Short mmCIF file of C-alpha atoms and ligand atoms in Angstrom, two decimals:
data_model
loop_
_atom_site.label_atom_id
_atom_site.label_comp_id
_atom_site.label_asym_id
_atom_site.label_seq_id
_atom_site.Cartn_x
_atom_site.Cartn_y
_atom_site.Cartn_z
CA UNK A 709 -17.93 -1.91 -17.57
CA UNK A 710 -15.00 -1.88 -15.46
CA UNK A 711 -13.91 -0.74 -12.07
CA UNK A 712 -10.55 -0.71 -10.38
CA UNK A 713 -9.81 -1.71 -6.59
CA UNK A 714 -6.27 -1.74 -4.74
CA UNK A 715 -5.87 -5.50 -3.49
CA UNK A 716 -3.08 -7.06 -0.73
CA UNK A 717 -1.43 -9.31 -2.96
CA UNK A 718 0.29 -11.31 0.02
CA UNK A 719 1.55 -10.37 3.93
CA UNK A 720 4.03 -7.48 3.89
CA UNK A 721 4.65 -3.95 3.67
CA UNK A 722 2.76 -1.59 1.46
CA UNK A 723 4.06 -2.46 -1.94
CA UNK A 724 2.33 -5.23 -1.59
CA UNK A 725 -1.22 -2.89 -2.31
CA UNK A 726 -1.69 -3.55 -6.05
CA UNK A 727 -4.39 -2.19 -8.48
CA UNK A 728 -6.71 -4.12 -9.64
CA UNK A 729 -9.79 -4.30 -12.43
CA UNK A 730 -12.88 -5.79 -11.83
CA UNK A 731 -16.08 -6.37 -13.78
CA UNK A 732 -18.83 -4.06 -12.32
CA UNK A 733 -22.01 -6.46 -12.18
CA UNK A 734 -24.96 -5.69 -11.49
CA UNK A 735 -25.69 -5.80 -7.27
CA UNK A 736 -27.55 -9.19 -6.42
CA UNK A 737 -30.85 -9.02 -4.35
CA UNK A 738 -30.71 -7.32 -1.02
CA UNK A 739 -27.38 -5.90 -2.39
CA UNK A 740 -26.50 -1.98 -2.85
CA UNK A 741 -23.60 -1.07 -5.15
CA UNK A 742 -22.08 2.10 -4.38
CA UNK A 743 -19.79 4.05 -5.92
CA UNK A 744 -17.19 5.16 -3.18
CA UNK A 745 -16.32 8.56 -2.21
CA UNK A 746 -14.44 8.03 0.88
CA UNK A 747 -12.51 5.32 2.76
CA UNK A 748 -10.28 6.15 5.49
CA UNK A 749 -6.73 4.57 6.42
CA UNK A 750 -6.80 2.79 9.81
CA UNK A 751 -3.84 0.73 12.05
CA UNK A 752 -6.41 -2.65 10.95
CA UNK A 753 -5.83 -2.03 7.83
CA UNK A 754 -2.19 -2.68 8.46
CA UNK A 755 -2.75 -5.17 11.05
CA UNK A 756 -4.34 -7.31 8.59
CA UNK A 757 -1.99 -6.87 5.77
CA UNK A 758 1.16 -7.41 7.59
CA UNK A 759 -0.19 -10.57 8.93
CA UNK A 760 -1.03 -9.82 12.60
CA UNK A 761 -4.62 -11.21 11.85
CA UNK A 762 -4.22 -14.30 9.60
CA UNK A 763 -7.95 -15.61 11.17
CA UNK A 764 -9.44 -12.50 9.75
CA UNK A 765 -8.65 -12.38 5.86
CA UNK A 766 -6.65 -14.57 3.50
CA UNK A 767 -4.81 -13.02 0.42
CA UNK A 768 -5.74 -11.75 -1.91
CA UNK A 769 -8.27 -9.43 -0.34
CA UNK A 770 -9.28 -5.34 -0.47
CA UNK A 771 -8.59 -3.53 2.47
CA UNK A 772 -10.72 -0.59 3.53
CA UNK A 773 -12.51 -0.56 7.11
CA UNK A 774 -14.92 1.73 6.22
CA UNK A 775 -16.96 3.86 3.70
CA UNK A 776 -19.20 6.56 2.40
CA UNK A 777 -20.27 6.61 -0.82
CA UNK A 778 -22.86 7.06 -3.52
CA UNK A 779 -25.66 4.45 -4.14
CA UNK A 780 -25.18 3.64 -8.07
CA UNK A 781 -28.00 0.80 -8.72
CA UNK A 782 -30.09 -1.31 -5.73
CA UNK A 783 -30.51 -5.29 -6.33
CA UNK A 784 -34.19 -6.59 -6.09
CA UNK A 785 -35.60 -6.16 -2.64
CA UNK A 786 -33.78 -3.00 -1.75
CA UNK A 787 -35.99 -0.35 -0.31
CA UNK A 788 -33.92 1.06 2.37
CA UNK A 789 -31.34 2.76 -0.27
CA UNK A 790 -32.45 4.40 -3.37
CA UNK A 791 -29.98 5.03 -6.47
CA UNK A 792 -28.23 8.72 -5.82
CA UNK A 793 -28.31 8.41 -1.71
CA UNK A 794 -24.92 8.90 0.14
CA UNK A 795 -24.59 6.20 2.50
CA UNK A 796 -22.06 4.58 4.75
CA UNK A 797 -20.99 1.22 6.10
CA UNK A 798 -18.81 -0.43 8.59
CA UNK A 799 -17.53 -2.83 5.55
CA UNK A 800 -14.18 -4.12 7.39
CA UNK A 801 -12.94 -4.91 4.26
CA UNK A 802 -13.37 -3.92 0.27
CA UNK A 803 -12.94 0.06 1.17
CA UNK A 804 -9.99 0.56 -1.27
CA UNK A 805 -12.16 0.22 -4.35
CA UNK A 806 -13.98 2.58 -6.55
CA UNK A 807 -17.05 0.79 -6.29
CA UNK A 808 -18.65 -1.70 -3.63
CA UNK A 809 -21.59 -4.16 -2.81
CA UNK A 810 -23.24 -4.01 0.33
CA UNK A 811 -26.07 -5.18 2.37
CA UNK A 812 -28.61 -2.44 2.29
CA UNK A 813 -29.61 -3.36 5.72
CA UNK A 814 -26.34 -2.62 6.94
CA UNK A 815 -26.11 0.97 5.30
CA UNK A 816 -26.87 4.47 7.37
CA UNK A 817 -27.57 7.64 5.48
CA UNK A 818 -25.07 10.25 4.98
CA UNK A 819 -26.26 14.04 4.95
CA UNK A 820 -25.06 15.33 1.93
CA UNK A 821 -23.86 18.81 3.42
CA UNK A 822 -20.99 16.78 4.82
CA UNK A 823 -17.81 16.89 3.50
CA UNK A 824 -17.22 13.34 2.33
CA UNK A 825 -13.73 13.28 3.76
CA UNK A 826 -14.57 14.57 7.24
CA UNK A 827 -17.66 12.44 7.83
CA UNK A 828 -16.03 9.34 6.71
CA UNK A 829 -13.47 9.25 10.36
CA UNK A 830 -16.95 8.80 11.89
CA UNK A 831 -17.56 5.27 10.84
CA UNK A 832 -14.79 3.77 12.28
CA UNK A 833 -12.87 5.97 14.57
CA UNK A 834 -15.61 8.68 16.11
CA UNK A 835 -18.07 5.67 16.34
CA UNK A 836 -15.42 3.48 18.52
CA UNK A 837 -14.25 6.75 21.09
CA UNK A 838 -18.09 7.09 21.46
CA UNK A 839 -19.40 3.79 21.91
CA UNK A 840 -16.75 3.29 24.45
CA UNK A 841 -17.52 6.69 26.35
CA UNK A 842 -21.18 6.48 26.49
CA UNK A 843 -22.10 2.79 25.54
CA UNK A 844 -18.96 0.55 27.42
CA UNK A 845 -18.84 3.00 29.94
CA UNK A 846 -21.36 5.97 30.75
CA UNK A 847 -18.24 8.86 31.37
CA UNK A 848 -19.88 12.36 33.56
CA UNK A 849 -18.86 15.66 33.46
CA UNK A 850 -15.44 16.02 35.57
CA UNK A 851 -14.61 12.65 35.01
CA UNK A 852 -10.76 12.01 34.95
CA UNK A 853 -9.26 9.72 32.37
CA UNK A 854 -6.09 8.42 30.49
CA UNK A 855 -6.16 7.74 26.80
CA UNK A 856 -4.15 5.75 25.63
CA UNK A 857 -2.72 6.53 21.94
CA UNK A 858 -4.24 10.11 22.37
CA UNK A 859 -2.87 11.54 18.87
CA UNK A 860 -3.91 8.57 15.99
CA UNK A 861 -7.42 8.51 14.29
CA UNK A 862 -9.75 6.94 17.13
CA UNK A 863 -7.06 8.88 19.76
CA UNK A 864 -7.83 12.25 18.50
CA UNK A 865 -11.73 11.29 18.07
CA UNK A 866 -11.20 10.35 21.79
CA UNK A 867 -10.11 14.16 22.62
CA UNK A 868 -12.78 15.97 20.49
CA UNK A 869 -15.83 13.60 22.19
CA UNK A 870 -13.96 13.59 25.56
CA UNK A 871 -13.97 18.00 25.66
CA UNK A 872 -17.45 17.97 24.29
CA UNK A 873 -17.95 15.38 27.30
CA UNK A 874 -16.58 17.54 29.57
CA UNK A 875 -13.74 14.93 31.00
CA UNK A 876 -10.90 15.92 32.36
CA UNK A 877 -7.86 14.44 30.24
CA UNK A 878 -4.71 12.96 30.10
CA UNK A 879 -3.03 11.60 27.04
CA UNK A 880 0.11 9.64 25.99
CA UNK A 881 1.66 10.89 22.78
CA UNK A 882 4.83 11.43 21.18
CA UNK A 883 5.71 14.81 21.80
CA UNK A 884 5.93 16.35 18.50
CA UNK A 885 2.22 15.57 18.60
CA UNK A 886 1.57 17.25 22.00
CA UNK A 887 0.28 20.55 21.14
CA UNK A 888 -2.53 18.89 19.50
CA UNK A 889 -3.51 16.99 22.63
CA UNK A 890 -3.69 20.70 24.60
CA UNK A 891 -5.65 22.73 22.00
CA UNK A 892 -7.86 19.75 23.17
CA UNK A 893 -7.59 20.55 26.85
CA UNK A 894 -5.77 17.27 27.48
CA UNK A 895 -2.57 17.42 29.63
CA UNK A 896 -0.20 15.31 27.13
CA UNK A 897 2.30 13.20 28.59
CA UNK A 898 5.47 11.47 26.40
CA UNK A 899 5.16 8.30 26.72
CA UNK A 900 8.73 7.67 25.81
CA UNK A 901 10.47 9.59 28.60
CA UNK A 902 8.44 9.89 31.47
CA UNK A 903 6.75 7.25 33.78
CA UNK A 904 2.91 8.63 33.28
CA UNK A 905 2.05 6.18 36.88
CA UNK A 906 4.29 8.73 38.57
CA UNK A 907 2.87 11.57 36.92
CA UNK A 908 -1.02 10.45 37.13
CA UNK A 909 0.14 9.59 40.33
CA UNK A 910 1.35 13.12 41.62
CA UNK A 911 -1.58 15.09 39.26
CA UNK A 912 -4.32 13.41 40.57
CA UNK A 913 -3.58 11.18 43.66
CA UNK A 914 -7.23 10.40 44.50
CA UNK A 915 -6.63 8.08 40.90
CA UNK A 916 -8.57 8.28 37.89
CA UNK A 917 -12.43 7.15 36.95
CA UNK A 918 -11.41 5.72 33.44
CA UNK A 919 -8.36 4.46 31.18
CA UNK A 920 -9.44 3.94 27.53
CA UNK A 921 -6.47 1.69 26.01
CA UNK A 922 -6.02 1.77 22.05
CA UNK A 923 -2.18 -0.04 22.36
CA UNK A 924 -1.59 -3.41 23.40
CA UNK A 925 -2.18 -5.88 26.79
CA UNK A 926 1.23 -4.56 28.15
CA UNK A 927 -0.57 -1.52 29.22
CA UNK A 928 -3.15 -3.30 31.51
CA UNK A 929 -0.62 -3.22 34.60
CA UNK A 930 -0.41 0.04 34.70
CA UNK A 931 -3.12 1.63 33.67
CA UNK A 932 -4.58 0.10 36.58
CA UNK A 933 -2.29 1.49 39.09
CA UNK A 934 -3.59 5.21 37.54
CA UNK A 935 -7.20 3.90 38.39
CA UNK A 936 -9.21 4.92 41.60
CA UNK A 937 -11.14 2.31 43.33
CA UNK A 938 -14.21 1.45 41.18
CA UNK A 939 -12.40 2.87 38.19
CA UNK A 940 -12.90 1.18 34.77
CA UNK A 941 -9.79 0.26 31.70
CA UNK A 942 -11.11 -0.47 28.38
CA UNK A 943 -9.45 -2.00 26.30
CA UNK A 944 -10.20 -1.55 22.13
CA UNK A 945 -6.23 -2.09 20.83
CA UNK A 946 -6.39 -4.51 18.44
CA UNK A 947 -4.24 -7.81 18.81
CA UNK A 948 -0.76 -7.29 17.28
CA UNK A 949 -0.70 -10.92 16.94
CA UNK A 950 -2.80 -13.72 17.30
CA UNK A 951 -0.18 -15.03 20.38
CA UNK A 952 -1.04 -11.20 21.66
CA UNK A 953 -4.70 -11.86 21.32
CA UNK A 954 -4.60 -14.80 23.16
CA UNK A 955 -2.63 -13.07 25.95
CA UNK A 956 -4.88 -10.45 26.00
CA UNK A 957 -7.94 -12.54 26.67
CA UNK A 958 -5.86 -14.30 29.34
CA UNK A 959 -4.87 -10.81 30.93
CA UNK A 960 -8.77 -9.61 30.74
CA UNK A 961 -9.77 -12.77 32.70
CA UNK A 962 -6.82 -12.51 35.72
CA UNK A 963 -7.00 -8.68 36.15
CA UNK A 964 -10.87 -9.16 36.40
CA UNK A 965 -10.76 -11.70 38.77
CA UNK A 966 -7.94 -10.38 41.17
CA UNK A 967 -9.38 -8.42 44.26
CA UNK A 968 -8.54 -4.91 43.13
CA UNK A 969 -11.82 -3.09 43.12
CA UNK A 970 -11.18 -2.20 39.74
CA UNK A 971 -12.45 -3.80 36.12
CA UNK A 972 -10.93 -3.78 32.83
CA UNK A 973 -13.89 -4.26 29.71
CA UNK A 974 -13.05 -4.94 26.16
CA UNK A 975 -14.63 -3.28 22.89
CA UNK A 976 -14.91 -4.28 19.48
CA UNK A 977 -16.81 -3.13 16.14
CA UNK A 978 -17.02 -6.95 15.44
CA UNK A 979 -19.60 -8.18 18.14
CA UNK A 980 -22.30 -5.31 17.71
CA UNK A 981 -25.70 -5.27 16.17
CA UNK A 982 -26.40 -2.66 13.34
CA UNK A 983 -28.77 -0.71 14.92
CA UNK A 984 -27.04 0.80 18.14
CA UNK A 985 -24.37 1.91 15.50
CA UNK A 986 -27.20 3.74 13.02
CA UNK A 987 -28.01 5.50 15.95
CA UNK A 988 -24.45 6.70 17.35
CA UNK A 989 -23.36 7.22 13.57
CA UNK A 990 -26.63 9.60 13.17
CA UNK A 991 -25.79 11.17 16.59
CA UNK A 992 -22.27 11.61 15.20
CA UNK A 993 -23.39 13.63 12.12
CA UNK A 994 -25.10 15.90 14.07
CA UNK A 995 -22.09 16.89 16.04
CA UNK A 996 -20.04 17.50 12.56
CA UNK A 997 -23.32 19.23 11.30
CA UNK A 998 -23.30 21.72 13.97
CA UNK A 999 -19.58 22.08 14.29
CA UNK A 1000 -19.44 20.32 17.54
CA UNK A 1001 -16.46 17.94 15.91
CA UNK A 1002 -14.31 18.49 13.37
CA UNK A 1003 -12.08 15.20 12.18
CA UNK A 1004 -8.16 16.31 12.25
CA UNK A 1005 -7.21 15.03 8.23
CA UNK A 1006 -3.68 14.54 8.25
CA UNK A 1007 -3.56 13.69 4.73
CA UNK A 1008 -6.12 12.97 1.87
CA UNK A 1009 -5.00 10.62 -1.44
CA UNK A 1010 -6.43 9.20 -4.30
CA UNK A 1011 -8.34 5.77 -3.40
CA UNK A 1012 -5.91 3.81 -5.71
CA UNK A 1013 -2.65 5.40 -4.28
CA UNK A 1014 -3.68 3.32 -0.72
CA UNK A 1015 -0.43 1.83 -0.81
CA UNK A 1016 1.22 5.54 -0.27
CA UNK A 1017 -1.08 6.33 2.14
CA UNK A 1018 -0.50 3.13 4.66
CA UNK A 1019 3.16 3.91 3.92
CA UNK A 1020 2.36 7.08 5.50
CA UNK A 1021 0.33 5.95 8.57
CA UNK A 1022 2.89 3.88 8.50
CA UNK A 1023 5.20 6.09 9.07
CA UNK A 1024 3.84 7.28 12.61
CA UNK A 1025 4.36 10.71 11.40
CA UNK A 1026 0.26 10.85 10.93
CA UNK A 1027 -1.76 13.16 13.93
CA UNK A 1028 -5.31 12.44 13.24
CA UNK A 1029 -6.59 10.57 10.43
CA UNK A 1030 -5.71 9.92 6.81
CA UNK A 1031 -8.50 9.32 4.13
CA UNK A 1032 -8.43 7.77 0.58
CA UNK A 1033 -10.98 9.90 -1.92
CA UNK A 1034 -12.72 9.69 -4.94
CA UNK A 1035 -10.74 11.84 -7.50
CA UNK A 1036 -13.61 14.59 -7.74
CA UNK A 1037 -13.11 15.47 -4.05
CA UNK A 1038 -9.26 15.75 -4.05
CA UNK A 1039 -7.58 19.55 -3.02
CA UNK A 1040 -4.00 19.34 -2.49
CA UNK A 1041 -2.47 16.37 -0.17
CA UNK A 1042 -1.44 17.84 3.11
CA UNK A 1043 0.53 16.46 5.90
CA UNK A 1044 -0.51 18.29 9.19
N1 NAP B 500 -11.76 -2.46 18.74
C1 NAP B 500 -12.09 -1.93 17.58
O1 NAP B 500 -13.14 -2.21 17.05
C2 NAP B 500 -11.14 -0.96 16.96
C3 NAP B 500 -11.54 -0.11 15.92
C4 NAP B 500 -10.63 0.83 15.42
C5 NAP B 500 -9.35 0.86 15.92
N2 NAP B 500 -8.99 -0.04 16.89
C6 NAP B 500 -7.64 -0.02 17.45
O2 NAP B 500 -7.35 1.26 17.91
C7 NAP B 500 -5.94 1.45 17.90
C8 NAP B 500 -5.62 2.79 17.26
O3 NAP B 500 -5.99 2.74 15.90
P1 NAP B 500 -5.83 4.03 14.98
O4 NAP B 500 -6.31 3.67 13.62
O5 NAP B 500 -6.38 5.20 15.69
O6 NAP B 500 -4.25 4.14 14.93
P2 NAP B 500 -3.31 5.37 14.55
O7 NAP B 500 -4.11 6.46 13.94
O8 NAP B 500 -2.17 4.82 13.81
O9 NAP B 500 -2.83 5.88 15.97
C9 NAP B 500 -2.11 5.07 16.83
C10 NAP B 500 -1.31 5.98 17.77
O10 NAP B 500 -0.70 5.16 18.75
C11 NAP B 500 0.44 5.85 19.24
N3 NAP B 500 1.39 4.85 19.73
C12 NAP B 500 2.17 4.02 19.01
N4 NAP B 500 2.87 3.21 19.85
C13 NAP B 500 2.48 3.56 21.11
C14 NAP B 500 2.85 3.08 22.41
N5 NAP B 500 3.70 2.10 22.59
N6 NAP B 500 2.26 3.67 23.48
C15 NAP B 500 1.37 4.67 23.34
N7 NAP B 500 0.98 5.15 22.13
C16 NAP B 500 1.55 4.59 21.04
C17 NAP B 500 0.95 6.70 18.10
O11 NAP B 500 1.08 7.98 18.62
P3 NAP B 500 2.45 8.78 18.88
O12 NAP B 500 3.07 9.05 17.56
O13 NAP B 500 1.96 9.99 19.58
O14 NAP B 500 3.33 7.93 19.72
C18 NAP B 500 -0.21 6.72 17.09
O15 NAP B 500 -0.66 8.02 16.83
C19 NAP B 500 -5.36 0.25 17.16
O16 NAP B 500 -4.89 -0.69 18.12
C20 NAP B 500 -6.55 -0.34 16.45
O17 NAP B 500 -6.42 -1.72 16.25
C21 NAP B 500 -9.86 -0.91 17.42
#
């Protein structure tokens, strides 16, 4: 039997995302295969196909950060998966496929009231906003903070777990994306046009208790001036380019050593164990379960149109997330 994946050919844009068949084998021991349902559509995804992050994958290779899916046979060994479960995984890579193989260890069970393409956001971009709220940093009611990149996928996951938090908000956005950011209770700021030091500045001039950066190193300057004494920046923007990365790491060391009373920490899927994430992801479900969250979908495609789909994240036109789906769970493609 067969089985089709969408593969990055070589660096560039998205016409570079070509379909693929594959022979479906059976999974080897330890291994799940599972037959995907959902995969979202995430700025890494991009990073790594334009080039930005040659360390992390060489051509050809599947995109596809994350999934949830179906469990279709278990390899020898497996007892923490059973065939039929809905599972996900943080898979970095492989996500643009109709089928994948997985560590069983590494998968967490899905509820199967969920709606497939609203639980999937959780994996990646609900799981980062709330690691970095409650694990990085441990945010209190009242607390006043900046985020950074308030209207993409982890952005927007920032303002549904930052309200239920109880934080008082500020965002940067473009601002055709701004009224999203206030049905959030965030005060949105354009980026483009105004300085959002002065305005922090004048809003709240006892400084704020937290930035959470999802752009690039440049913002470290500033986002520290917004900052009260003792106030924290972190930092989970991926590296643009591996010059950028190594900037970055410089930056985090100097602004951490200067004498400012003020600390900048860094977060990244990469470096954690399995198990904190099982327990966030669980937590996560909850929330969706009981209506506490509710994942903005900008836009939901077939899993082997990807290449449309980056071209529309692409685009920067995207408020929220944008998912790829098994055909069964398709309605009509909206853009909201
Ligand atoms: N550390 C980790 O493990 C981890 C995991 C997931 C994601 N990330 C990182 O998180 C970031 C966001 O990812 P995403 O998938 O949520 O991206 P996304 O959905 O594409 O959203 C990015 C947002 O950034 C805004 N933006 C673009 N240029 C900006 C600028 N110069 N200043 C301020 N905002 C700007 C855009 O909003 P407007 O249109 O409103 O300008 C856009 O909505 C990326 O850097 C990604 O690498 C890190």
């Amino acid at each position: 039997m067969k089985y089709k994946s969408v593969v990055v050919t070589k660096r560039g844009g998205p016409e570079v995302l070509q379909v693929v068949e594959n022979d479906l084998r059976p999974p080897s021991a330890g291994e799940a295969r599972i037959r995907i349902l959902a995969t979202p559509v995430v700025q890494d995804d991009i990073a790594v196909r334009v080039g930005n992050r040659p360390f992390l994958a060489k051509t050809p290779f599947v995109p596809g950060y994350a999934i949830i899916g179906t469990v279709d046979a278990v390899g020898e060994g497996v007892i923490q998966a059973a065939v039929g479960d809905r599972v996900g995984a943080l898979t970095n890579f492989g996500g643009y496929a109709e089928y994948i193989y997985w560590d069983a260890e590494q998968l967490v069970h899905v509820p199967t009231t969920l709606d497939p393409a609203r639980a999937v956001p959780l994996i990646l971009n609900y799981v980062v906003a709330y690691q970095v709220l409650h694990r990085v940093v441990q945010v209190r009611p009242g607390d006043k903070v900046l985020i950074v990149g308030a209207s993409g996928g982890v952005g927007t996951a920032f303002l549904q777990l930052g309200r239920l938090a109880d934080l008082k908000m500020y965002g940067l956005a473009s601002p055709g994306k701004h009224s999203v950011l206030a049905e959030h209770g965030a005060t949105p700021i354009d980026y483009h046009t105004q300085d959002f030091v002065e305005v922090i500045r004048q809003m709240e001039p006892d400084g704020l208790d937290f930035v959470f950066n999802g752009m690039g190193e440049e913002y470290f300057e500033r986002g520290l001036r917004v900052l009260r004494r003792g106030g924290t920046l972190v930092h989970y923007g991926g590296p643009r380019s591996f010059a950028r990365f190594l900037l970055l790491i410089a930056k985090l060391i100097l602004y951490n050593v200067l004498p400012n009373g003020k600390a900048i920490k860094g977060y990244g899927t990469h470096t954690g164990e399995i198990g904190p994430f099982k327990e966030d992801w669980t937590k996560l479900f909850t929330l969706l379960d009981q209506g506490h969250i509710n994942p903005i979908i900008a836009a939901k495609f077939p899993i082997l149109e990807a290449a449309q789909a980056n071209e529309l994240l692409e685009s920067g036109r995207v408020t929220g997330n944008v998912v790829l789906l098994a055909p069964e769970l398709l309605d009509l493609p909206q853009l909201t």
